[in-house]
Short mmCIF file of N, CA and C in Angstrom, two decimals:
data_model
loop_
_atom_site.label_atom_id
_atom_site.label_comp_id
_atom_site.label_asym_id
_atom_site.label_seq_id
_atom_site.Cartn_x
_atom_site.Cartn_y
_atom_site.Cartn_z
N UNK A 598 -3.93 -4.71 -27.13
CA UNK A 598 -4.43 -4.44 -25.80
C UNK A 598 -5.76 -5.12 -25.54
N UNK A 599 -6.60 -5.16 -26.56
CA UNK A 599 -7.88 -5.83 -26.38
C UNK A 599 -7.67 -7.31 -26.07
N UNK A 600 -6.65 -7.87 -26.66
CA UNK A 600 -6.35 -9.29 -26.41
C UNK A 600 -5.93 -9.52 -24.97
N UNK A 601 -5.17 -8.57 -24.41
CA UNK A 601 -4.75 -8.71 -23.01
C UNK A 601 -5.97 -8.64 -22.09
N UNK A 602 -6.95 -7.82 -22.43
CA UNK A 602 -8.19 -7.76 -21.66
C UNK A 602 -8.93 -9.10 -21.73
N UNK A 603 -8.95 -9.67 -22.90
CA UNK A 603 -9.61 -10.96 -23.08
C UNK A 603 -8.94 -12.03 -22.21
N UNK A 604 -7.62 -12.06 -22.24
CA UNK A 604 -6.89 -13.03 -21.41
C UNK A 604 -7.14 -12.78 -19.92
N UNK A 605 -7.15 -11.51 -19.55
CA UNK A 605 -7.34 -11.17 -18.14
C UNK A 605 -8.70 -11.63 -17.64
N UNK A 606 -9.74 -11.39 -18.43
CA UNK A 606 -11.08 -11.77 -17.97
C UNK A 606 -11.31 -13.28 -18.07
N UNK A 607 -10.52 -13.97 -18.85
CA UNK A 607 -10.57 -15.44 -18.83
C UNK A 607 -9.87 -15.97 -17.59
N UNK A 608 -8.79 -15.32 -17.23
CA UNK A 608 -8.04 -15.75 -16.04
C UNK A 608 -8.82 -15.46 -14.76
N UNK A 609 -9.43 -14.28 -14.72
CA UNK A 609 -10.19 -13.86 -13.54
C UNK A 609 -11.47 -13.17 -14.03
N UNK A 610 -12.61 -13.78 -13.81
CA UNK A 610 -13.85 -13.14 -14.26
C UNK A 610 -14.19 -11.92 -13.40
N UNK A 611 -14.85 -10.95 -14.00
CA UNK A 611 -15.27 -9.77 -13.25
C UNK A 611 -16.21 -10.12 -12.10
N UNK A 612 -16.84 -11.26 -12.17
CA UNK A 612 -17.78 -11.70 -11.13
C UNK A 612 -17.08 -12.34 -9.94
N UNK A 613 -15.75 -12.42 -9.96
CA UNK A 613 -15.03 -13.03 -8.85
C UNK A 613 -15.39 -12.35 -7.53
N UNK A 614 -15.51 -13.15 -6.49
CA UNK A 614 -15.84 -12.62 -5.17
C UNK A 614 -14.60 -12.47 -4.28
N UNK A 615 -13.43 -12.60 -4.87
CA UNK A 615 -12.18 -12.39 -4.14
C UNK A 615 -11.71 -10.97 -4.39
N UNK A 616 -11.50 -10.23 -3.31
CA UNK A 616 -11.09 -8.83 -3.50
C UNK A 616 -9.74 -8.73 -4.19
N UNK A 617 -8.85 -9.70 -3.94
CA UNK A 617 -7.53 -9.68 -4.58
C UNK A 617 -7.67 -9.79 -6.10
N UNK A 618 -8.63 -10.60 -6.56
CA UNK A 618 -8.87 -10.72 -8.00
C UNK A 618 -9.34 -9.39 -8.59
N UNK A 619 -10.19 -8.70 -7.85
CA UNK A 619 -10.69 -7.42 -8.33
C UNK A 619 -9.55 -6.40 -8.43
N UNK A 620 -8.64 -6.42 -7.46
CA UNK A 620 -7.48 -5.53 -7.53
C UNK A 620 -6.62 -5.88 -8.73
N UNK A 621 -6.39 -7.16 -8.95
CA UNK A 621 -5.58 -7.60 -10.10
C UNK A 621 -6.22 -7.13 -11.40
N UNK A 622 -7.53 -7.34 -11.54
CA UNK A 622 -8.21 -6.87 -12.75
C UNK A 622 -8.11 -5.35 -12.87
N UNK A 623 -8.23 -4.65 -11.76
CA UNK A 623 -8.10 -3.20 -11.78
C UNK A 623 -6.75 -2.75 -12.31
N UNK A 624 -5.71 -3.43 -11.89
CA UNK A 624 -4.35 -3.10 -12.36
C UNK A 624 -4.25 -3.34 -13.87
N UNK A 625 -4.76 -4.48 -14.32
CA UNK A 625 -4.72 -4.79 -15.76
C UNK A 625 -5.54 -3.75 -16.54
N UNK A 626 -6.74 -3.47 -16.07
CA UNK A 626 -7.60 -2.50 -16.76
C UNK A 626 -6.96 -1.12 -16.79
N UNK A 627 -6.28 -0.75 -15.71
CA UNK A 627 -5.61 0.55 -15.68
C UNK A 627 -4.50 0.62 -16.72
N UNK A 628 -3.78 -0.47 -16.88
CA UNK A 628 -2.68 -0.49 -17.87
C UNK A 628 -3.23 -0.39 -19.29
N UNK A 629 -4.34 -1.08 -19.54
CA UNK A 629 -4.93 -1.10 -20.88
C UNK A 629 -5.67 0.21 -21.17
N UNK A 630 -6.28 0.79 -20.14
CA UNK A 630 -6.98 2.08 -20.24
C UNK A 630 -8.09 2.06 -21.29
N UNK A 631 -8.95 1.05 -21.19
CA UNK A 631 -10.09 0.93 -22.09
C UNK A 631 -11.32 1.51 -21.39
N UNK A 632 -11.93 2.57 -21.95
CA UNK A 632 -13.07 3.20 -21.28
C UNK A 632 -14.26 2.28 -21.08
N UNK A 633 -14.35 1.20 -21.87
CA UNK A 633 -15.45 0.25 -21.70
C UNK A 633 -15.25 -0.62 -20.45
N UNK A 634 -14.05 -0.67 -19.96
CA UNK A 634 -13.73 -1.46 -18.77
C UNK A 634 -12.96 -0.58 -17.79
N UNK A 635 -13.65 0.31 -17.08
CA UNK A 635 -12.94 1.22 -16.17
C UNK A 635 -12.31 0.50 -14.98
N UNK A 636 -11.06 0.77 -14.77
CA UNK A 636 -10.31 0.15 -13.67
C UNK A 636 -10.91 0.52 -12.33
N UNK A 637 -11.38 1.74 -12.19
CA UNK A 637 -11.90 2.19 -10.91
C UNK A 637 -13.04 1.31 -10.42
N UNK A 638 -13.83 0.76 -11.35
CA UNK A 638 -14.93 -0.13 -10.95
C UNK A 638 -14.41 -1.38 -10.25
N UNK A 639 -13.30 -1.91 -10.73
CA UNK A 639 -12.72 -3.12 -10.12
C UNK A 639 -12.18 -2.79 -8.73
N UNK A 640 -11.49 -1.64 -8.61
CA UNK A 640 -10.95 -1.26 -7.30
C UNK A 640 -12.08 -1.00 -6.31
N UNK A 641 -13.14 -0.36 -6.77
CA UNK A 641 -14.29 -0.13 -5.88
C UNK A 641 -14.94 -1.45 -5.47
N UNK A 642 -15.03 -2.38 -6.41
CA UNK A 642 -15.61 -3.68 -6.10
C UNK A 642 -14.78 -4.40 -5.04
N UNK A 643 -13.48 -4.23 -5.09
CA UNK A 643 -12.61 -4.84 -4.07
C UNK A 643 -12.96 -4.32 -2.69
N UNK A 644 -13.27 -3.02 -2.57
CA UNK A 644 -13.62 -2.47 -1.26
C UNK A 644 -15.00 -2.92 -0.82
N UNK A 645 -15.88 -3.20 -1.76
CA UNK A 645 -17.20 -3.74 -1.42
C UNK A 645 -17.06 -5.17 -0.90
N UNK A 646 -16.23 -5.95 -1.57
CA UNK A 646 -16.03 -7.35 -1.18
C UNK A 646 -15.28 -7.48 0.14
N UNK A 647 -14.39 -6.55 0.41
CA UNK A 647 -13.56 -6.64 1.63
C UNK A 647 -13.41 -5.26 2.25
N UNK A 648 -14.48 -4.73 2.84
CA UNK A 648 -14.43 -3.37 3.37
C UNK A 648 -13.47 -3.17 4.54
N UNK A 649 -13.04 -4.23 5.17
CA UNK A 649 -12.12 -4.12 6.31
C UNK A 649 -10.65 -4.30 5.91
N UNK A 650 -10.40 -4.68 4.67
CA UNK A 650 -9.03 -4.97 4.20
C UNK A 650 -8.34 -3.71 3.69
N UNK A 651 -7.22 -3.37 4.33
CA UNK A 651 -6.53 -2.14 3.94
C UNK A 651 -6.00 -2.22 2.51
N UNK A 652 -5.63 -3.41 2.03
CA UNK A 652 -5.12 -3.54 0.67
C UNK A 652 -6.12 -3.12 -0.38
N UNK A 653 -7.39 -3.41 -0.15
CA UNK A 653 -8.43 -3.01 -1.09
C UNK A 653 -8.53 -1.50 -1.15
N UNK A 654 -8.56 -0.88 0.02
CA UNK A 654 -8.67 0.60 0.07
C UNK A 654 -7.42 1.27 -0.47
N UNK A 655 -6.25 0.74 -0.15
CA UNK A 655 -5.01 1.35 -0.65
C UNK A 655 -4.95 1.31 -2.17
N UNK A 656 -5.41 0.21 -2.76
CA UNK A 656 -5.41 0.11 -4.22
C UNK A 656 -6.31 1.17 -4.83
N UNK A 657 -7.49 1.37 -4.24
CA UNK A 657 -8.42 2.38 -4.75
C UNK A 657 -7.86 3.79 -4.56
N UNK A 658 -7.32 4.07 -3.39
CA UNK A 658 -6.75 5.39 -3.12
C UNK A 658 -5.58 5.67 -4.07
N UNK A 659 -4.72 4.69 -4.25
CA UNK A 659 -3.58 4.87 -5.15
C UNK A 659 -4.04 5.17 -6.57
N UNK A 660 -5.02 4.42 -7.03
CA UNK A 660 -5.52 4.64 -8.39
C UNK A 660 -6.11 6.04 -8.53
N UNK A 661 -6.94 6.44 -7.59
CA UNK A 661 -7.56 7.76 -7.65
C UNK A 661 -6.53 8.88 -7.51
N UNK A 662 -5.55 8.70 -6.64
CA UNK A 662 -4.54 9.74 -6.40
C UNK A 662 -3.60 9.93 -7.59
N UNK A 663 -3.48 8.91 -8.42
CA UNK A 663 -2.56 9.00 -9.57
C UNK A 663 -3.08 9.93 -10.66
N UNK A 664 -4.36 10.24 -10.63
CA UNK A 664 -4.96 11.10 -11.64
C UNK A 664 -5.33 12.44 -11.00
N UNK A 665 -4.77 13.54 -11.49
CA UNK A 665 -5.10 14.85 -10.89
C UNK A 665 -6.60 15.15 -10.85
N UNK A 666 -7.35 14.61 -11.80
CA UNK A 666 -8.79 14.86 -11.83
C UNK A 666 -9.55 14.16 -10.70
N UNK A 667 -8.96 13.12 -10.14
CA UNK A 667 -9.64 12.37 -9.08
C UNK A 667 -8.88 12.43 -7.74
N UNK A 668 -7.93 13.33 -7.65
CA UNK A 668 -7.14 13.45 -6.41
C UNK A 668 -8.03 13.79 -5.21
N UNK A 669 -8.98 14.71 -5.38
CA UNK A 669 -9.89 15.05 -4.27
C UNK A 669 -10.72 13.85 -3.85
N UNK A 670 -11.15 13.07 -4.82
CA UNK A 670 -11.90 11.85 -4.51
C UNK A 670 -11.02 10.86 -3.74
N UNK A 671 -9.74 10.83 -4.08
CA UNK A 671 -8.81 9.96 -3.36
C UNK A 671 -8.73 10.35 -1.89
N UNK A 672 -8.66 11.65 -1.63
CA UNK A 672 -8.59 12.14 -0.25
C UNK A 672 -9.86 11.76 0.51
N UNK A 673 -11.02 11.98 -0.12
CA UNK A 673 -12.30 11.64 0.53
C UNK A 673 -12.41 10.14 0.78
N UNK A 674 -11.97 9.36 -0.19
CA UNK A 674 -12.02 7.90 -0.04
C UNK A 674 -11.11 7.46 1.10
N UNK A 675 -9.93 8.04 1.17
CA UNK A 675 -8.99 7.73 2.24
C UNK A 675 -9.59 8.05 3.60
N UNK A 676 -10.20 9.21 3.71
CA UNK A 676 -10.81 9.62 4.99
C UNK A 676 -11.92 8.65 5.40
N UNK A 677 -12.75 8.27 4.44
CA UNK A 677 -13.82 7.32 4.73
C UNK A 677 -13.27 5.96 5.13
N UNK A 678 -12.22 5.53 4.44
CA UNK A 678 -11.66 4.20 4.68
C UNK A 678 -11.01 4.07 6.06
N UNK A 679 -10.56 5.16 6.62
CA UNK A 679 -9.95 5.10 7.96
C UNK A 679 -10.87 4.44 8.97
N UNK A 680 -12.16 4.68 8.83
CA UNK A 680 -13.13 4.09 9.75
C UNK A 680 -13.50 2.66 9.38
N UNK A 681 -13.23 2.27 8.16
CA UNK A 681 -13.61 0.94 7.67
C UNK A 681 -12.55 -0.13 7.95
N UNK A 682 -11.29 0.24 7.78
CA UNK A 682 -10.19 -0.71 7.89
C UNK A 682 -10.13 -1.31 9.30
N UNK A 683 -9.73 -2.59 9.36
CA UNK A 683 -9.58 -3.25 10.66
C UNK A 683 -8.74 -2.41 11.60
N UNK A 684 -9.15 -2.36 12.84
CA UNK A 684 -8.45 -1.55 13.83
C UNK A 684 -6.97 -1.94 13.92
N UNK A 685 -6.68 -3.21 13.83
CA UNK A 685 -5.29 -3.68 13.93
C UNK A 685 -4.42 -3.17 12.78
N UNK A 686 -5.05 -2.83 11.66
CA UNK A 686 -4.31 -2.35 10.48
C UNK A 686 -4.36 -0.84 10.31
N UNK A 687 -5.13 -0.17 11.16
CA UNK A 687 -5.43 1.25 10.93
C UNK A 687 -4.18 2.13 10.92
N UNK A 688 -3.29 1.97 11.87
CA UNK A 688 -2.10 2.84 11.91
C UNK A 688 -1.24 2.67 10.66
N UNK A 689 -1.05 1.43 10.25
CA UNK A 689 -0.28 1.17 9.04
C UNK A 689 -1.02 1.72 7.82
N UNK A 690 -2.33 1.52 7.77
CA UNK A 690 -3.13 2.05 6.66
C UNK A 690 -2.99 3.56 6.53
N UNK A 691 -3.08 4.26 7.65
CA UNK A 691 -3.01 5.73 7.60
C UNK A 691 -1.65 6.17 7.08
N UNK A 692 -0.58 5.55 7.55
CA UNK A 692 0.76 5.93 7.07
C UNK A 692 0.90 5.64 5.58
N UNK A 693 0.50 4.44 5.15
CA UNK A 693 0.64 4.09 3.73
C UNK A 693 -0.30 4.93 2.86
N UNK A 694 -1.47 5.25 3.37
CA UNK A 694 -2.40 6.11 2.63
C UNK A 694 -1.83 7.50 2.41
N UNK A 695 -1.17 8.03 3.42
CA UNK A 695 -0.53 9.35 3.27
C UNK A 695 0.55 9.30 2.19
N UNK A 696 1.26 8.19 2.12
CA UNK A 696 2.26 8.02 1.05
C UNK A 696 1.56 8.06 -0.30
N UNK A 697 0.47 7.30 -0.45
CA UNK A 697 -0.26 7.26 -1.72
C UNK A 697 -0.75 8.64 -2.13
N UNK A 698 -1.13 9.45 -1.14
CA UNK A 698 -1.63 10.79 -1.43
C UNK A 698 -0.51 11.81 -1.65
N UNK A 699 0.75 11.36 -1.52
CA UNK A 699 1.88 12.25 -1.73
C UNK A 699 2.16 13.17 -0.56
N UNK A 700 1.69 12.82 0.60
CA UNK A 700 1.86 13.63 1.81
C UNK A 700 3.04 13.10 2.64
N UNK A 701 4.24 13.39 2.20
CA UNK A 701 5.45 12.86 2.82
C UNK A 701 5.53 13.20 4.31
N UNK A 702 5.37 14.46 4.66
CA UNK A 702 5.50 14.87 6.06
C UNK A 702 4.46 14.17 6.94
N UNK A 703 3.23 14.09 6.46
CA UNK A 703 2.17 13.42 7.22
C UNK A 703 2.47 11.93 7.36
N UNK A 704 2.98 11.32 6.30
CA UNK A 704 3.31 9.89 6.36
C UNK A 704 4.41 9.65 7.39
N UNK A 705 5.45 10.46 7.34
CA UNK A 705 6.55 10.30 8.30
C UNK A 705 6.07 10.52 9.73
N UNK A 706 5.17 11.45 9.91
CA UNK A 706 4.60 11.70 11.23
C UNK A 706 3.82 10.48 11.72
N UNK A 707 3.06 9.85 10.82
CA UNK A 707 2.27 8.67 11.20
C UNK A 707 3.16 7.49 11.59
N UNK A 708 4.37 7.46 11.07
CA UNK A 708 5.28 6.37 11.41
C UNK A 708 5.91 6.51 12.79
N UNK A 709 5.79 7.66 13.41
CA UNK A 709 6.45 7.90 14.70
C UNK A 709 5.92 6.95 15.77
N UNK A 710 6.84 6.37 16.56
CA UNK A 710 6.46 5.34 17.55
C UNK A 710 5.39 5.79 18.54
N UNK A 711 5.41 7.05 18.93
CA UNK A 711 4.43 7.50 19.92
C UNK A 711 3.01 7.54 19.34
N UNK A 712 2.90 7.44 18.03
CA UNK A 712 1.58 7.43 17.39
C UNK A 712 1.08 6.01 17.17
N UNK A 713 1.92 5.02 17.46
CA UNK A 713 1.56 3.63 17.21
C UNK A 713 1.07 2.94 18.47
N UNK A 714 0.23 1.97 18.28
CA UNK A 714 -0.15 1.08 19.37
C UNK A 714 -0.17 -0.33 18.79
N UNK A 715 0.72 -1.19 19.12
CA UNK A 715 1.88 -1.01 20.01
C UNK A 715 3.00 -0.24 19.31
N UNK A 716 3.91 0.35 20.10
CA UNK A 716 4.96 1.18 19.52
C UNK A 716 5.97 0.40 18.67
N UNK A 717 6.11 -0.90 18.90
CA UNK A 717 7.08 -1.70 18.14
C UNK A 717 6.39 -2.61 17.13
N UNK A 718 5.38 -2.11 16.45
CA UNK A 718 4.68 -2.88 15.42
C UNK A 718 5.65 -3.08 14.25
N UNK A 719 6.06 -4.32 14.05
CA UNK A 719 7.09 -4.63 13.06
C UNK A 719 6.65 -4.26 11.65
N UNK A 720 5.38 -4.50 11.32
CA UNK A 720 4.90 -4.16 9.97
C UNK A 720 5.06 -2.67 9.70
N UNK A 721 4.71 -1.85 10.70
CA UNK A 721 4.82 -0.40 10.53
C UNK A 721 6.28 0.01 10.45
N UNK A 722 7.11 -0.60 11.27
CA UNK A 722 8.53 -0.24 11.25
C UNK A 722 9.16 -0.59 9.90
N UNK A 723 8.83 -1.75 9.35
CA UNK A 723 9.38 -2.13 8.04
C UNK A 723 8.86 -1.20 6.94
N UNK A 724 7.59 -0.84 7.02
CA UNK A 724 7.04 0.09 6.02
C UNK A 724 7.73 1.45 6.13
N UNK A 725 7.94 1.90 7.36
CA UNK A 725 8.64 3.18 7.56
C UNK A 725 10.05 3.12 6.99
N UNK A 726 10.77 2.06 7.31
CA UNK A 726 12.15 1.94 6.83
C UNK A 726 12.20 1.90 5.31
N UNK A 727 11.25 1.17 4.70
CA UNK A 727 11.19 1.13 3.23
C UNK A 727 10.93 2.52 2.66
N UNK A 728 10.03 3.26 3.28
CA UNK A 728 9.72 4.61 2.80
C UNK A 728 10.93 5.52 2.96
N UNK A 729 11.61 5.43 4.08
CA UNK A 729 12.82 6.23 4.28
C UNK A 729 13.87 5.88 3.24
N UNK A 730 13.97 4.61 2.90
CA UNK A 730 14.90 4.17 1.87
C UNK A 730 14.52 4.80 0.52
N UNK A 731 13.23 4.80 0.19
CA UNK A 731 12.77 5.41 -1.06
C UNK A 731 13.06 6.91 -1.09
N UNK A 732 12.96 7.56 0.07
CA UNK A 732 13.21 9.00 0.14
C UNK A 732 14.70 9.34 0.11
N UNK A 733 15.55 8.31 0.21
CA UNK A 733 16.98 8.55 0.23
C UNK A 733 17.52 8.90 1.61
N UNK A 734 16.71 8.72 2.62
CA UNK A 734 17.15 8.96 4.01
C UNK A 734 17.75 7.66 4.53
N UNK A 735 18.92 7.36 4.00
CA UNK A 735 19.54 6.06 4.20
C UNK A 735 19.93 5.78 5.65
N UNK A 736 20.48 6.77 6.34
CA UNK A 736 20.87 6.55 7.74
C UNK A 736 19.64 6.24 8.59
N UNK A 737 18.55 6.96 8.37
CA UNK A 737 17.31 6.70 9.12
C UNK A 737 16.75 5.32 8.78
N UNK A 738 16.81 4.96 7.51
CA UNK A 738 16.32 3.64 7.09
C UNK A 738 17.15 2.54 7.75
N UNK A 739 18.47 2.70 7.72
CA UNK A 739 19.34 1.69 8.35
C UNK A 739 19.03 1.56 9.83
N UNK A 740 18.85 2.68 10.50
CA UNK A 740 18.57 2.64 11.95
C UNK A 740 17.28 1.88 12.23
N UNK A 741 16.26 2.10 11.42
CA UNK A 741 14.98 1.43 11.64
C UNK A 741 15.09 -0.06 11.32
N UNK A 742 15.77 -0.41 10.24
CA UNK A 742 15.99 -1.84 9.93
C UNK A 742 16.74 -2.50 11.08
N UNK A 743 17.74 -1.82 11.63
CA UNK A 743 18.51 -2.38 12.75
C UNK A 743 17.64 -2.60 13.98
N UNK A 744 16.70 -1.71 14.24
CA UNK A 744 15.80 -1.90 15.39
C UNK A 744 14.96 -3.15 15.18
N UNK A 745 14.45 -3.32 13.97
CA UNK A 745 13.65 -4.52 13.68
C UNK A 745 14.46 -5.78 13.95
N UNK A 746 15.72 -5.76 13.60
CA UNK A 746 16.57 -6.93 13.81
C UNK A 746 16.75 -7.28 15.29
N UNK A 747 16.54 -6.31 16.16
CA UNK A 747 16.71 -6.56 17.60
C UNK A 747 15.41 -6.96 18.30
N UNK A 748 14.29 -6.86 17.61
CA UNK A 748 13.00 -7.11 18.25
C UNK A 748 12.69 -8.61 18.36
N UNK A 749 12.36 -9.04 19.54
CA UNK A 749 11.96 -10.44 19.75
C UNK A 749 10.63 -10.72 19.05
N UNK A 750 9.81 -9.69 18.87
CA UNK A 750 8.50 -9.87 18.24
C UNK A 750 8.58 -10.02 16.72
N UNK A 751 9.74 -9.71 16.13
CA UNK A 751 9.89 -9.84 14.68
C UNK A 751 10.07 -11.31 14.31
N UNK A 752 9.33 -11.75 13.30
CA UNK A 752 9.44 -13.13 12.85
C UNK A 752 10.76 -13.35 12.11
N UNK A 753 11.07 -14.60 11.87
CA UNK A 753 12.27 -14.95 11.12
C UNK A 753 12.22 -14.31 9.72
N UNK A 754 11.05 -14.35 9.09
CA UNK A 754 10.89 -13.77 7.75
C UNK A 754 11.04 -12.25 7.78
N UNK A 755 10.49 -11.62 8.81
CA UNK A 755 10.61 -10.16 8.92
C UNK A 755 12.06 -9.75 9.15
N UNK A 756 12.78 -10.51 9.97
CA UNK A 756 14.20 -10.21 10.20
C UNK A 756 15.02 -10.44 8.94
N UNK A 757 14.70 -11.49 8.20
CA UNK A 757 15.40 -11.75 6.95
C UNK A 757 15.17 -10.61 5.95
N UNK A 758 13.93 -10.17 5.86
CA UNK A 758 13.60 -9.05 4.98
C UNK A 758 14.33 -7.78 5.42
N UNK A 759 14.35 -7.53 6.72
CA UNK A 759 15.05 -6.34 7.24
C UNK A 759 16.55 -6.41 6.92
N UNK A 760 17.14 -7.59 7.06
CA UNK A 760 18.57 -7.75 6.75
C UNK A 760 18.84 -7.46 5.27
N UNK A 761 17.99 -7.99 4.40
CA UNK A 761 18.17 -7.77 2.96
C UNK A 761 18.06 -6.29 2.60
N UNK A 762 17.07 -5.65 3.15
CA UNK A 762 16.86 -4.24 2.83
C UNK A 762 17.89 -3.35 3.51
N UNK A 763 18.38 -3.78 4.66
CA UNK A 763 19.48 -3.07 5.31
C UNK A 763 20.71 -3.09 4.41
N UNK A 764 20.97 -4.24 3.79
CA UNK A 764 22.11 -4.35 2.87
C UNK A 764 21.95 -3.39 1.69
N UNK A 765 20.72 -3.25 1.20
CA UNK A 765 20.46 -2.31 0.09
C UNK A 765 20.73 -0.88 0.55
N UNK A 766 20.27 -0.55 1.76
CA UNK A 766 20.50 0.81 2.29
C UNK A 766 21.99 1.08 2.47
N UNK A 767 22.72 0.08 2.90
CA UNK A 767 24.18 0.26 3.07
C UNK A 767 24.86 0.43 1.70
N UNK A 768 24.47 -0.40 0.75
CA UNK A 768 25.08 -0.35 -0.57
C UNK A 768 24.75 0.96 -1.29
N UNK A 769 23.57 1.52 -1.02
CA UNK A 769 23.15 2.75 -1.71
C UNK A 769 23.83 4.00 -1.15
N UNK A 770 24.43 3.88 0.02
CA UNK A 770 24.99 5.05 0.68
C UNK A 770 26.49 5.13 0.42
N UNK A 771 26.93 6.09 -0.40
CA UNK A 771 28.36 6.20 -0.72
C UNK A 771 29.21 6.59 0.50
N UNK A 772 28.56 7.11 1.54
CA UNK A 772 29.29 7.52 2.74
C UNK A 772 29.32 6.45 3.80
N UNK A 773 28.76 5.29 3.51
CA UNK A 773 28.70 4.26 4.54
C UNK A 773 29.97 3.44 4.52
#
């Protein structure tokens, strides 16, 4: 494990100013679990480097929420981050953050169209459909993927992704 840390810090130095690098190091450090190199420091550094990026905050919230001893800190961090994340990403951030915190009902509520601006935000719809698929709510997931396929605002890549995941939802449902 020490060797993997050595390789990781050669690949990406802790001094990197890219928040994505800090998240990557955080993931590696979390897997190795070396107290001399706490993963939480890398995730926190990512939020310092990119305070408006939801990915940085989601990584930190996920890491904190995974440990029962830091679950309360995860909730506080999530609440603080709501004001930090770019406004355009806020609705998606709140829904995904609720998932990270294990708040299924709150996450599903955040995905509701009347809570979104705009109501047909393709990123949010795809995230919702993926979450419904994970929960085993296959009919709901299929319906949401199908809506994405009809949206003129969905890109070619988003429609392709929706088609692929729709196929997974169909294949997973023995009653389909």
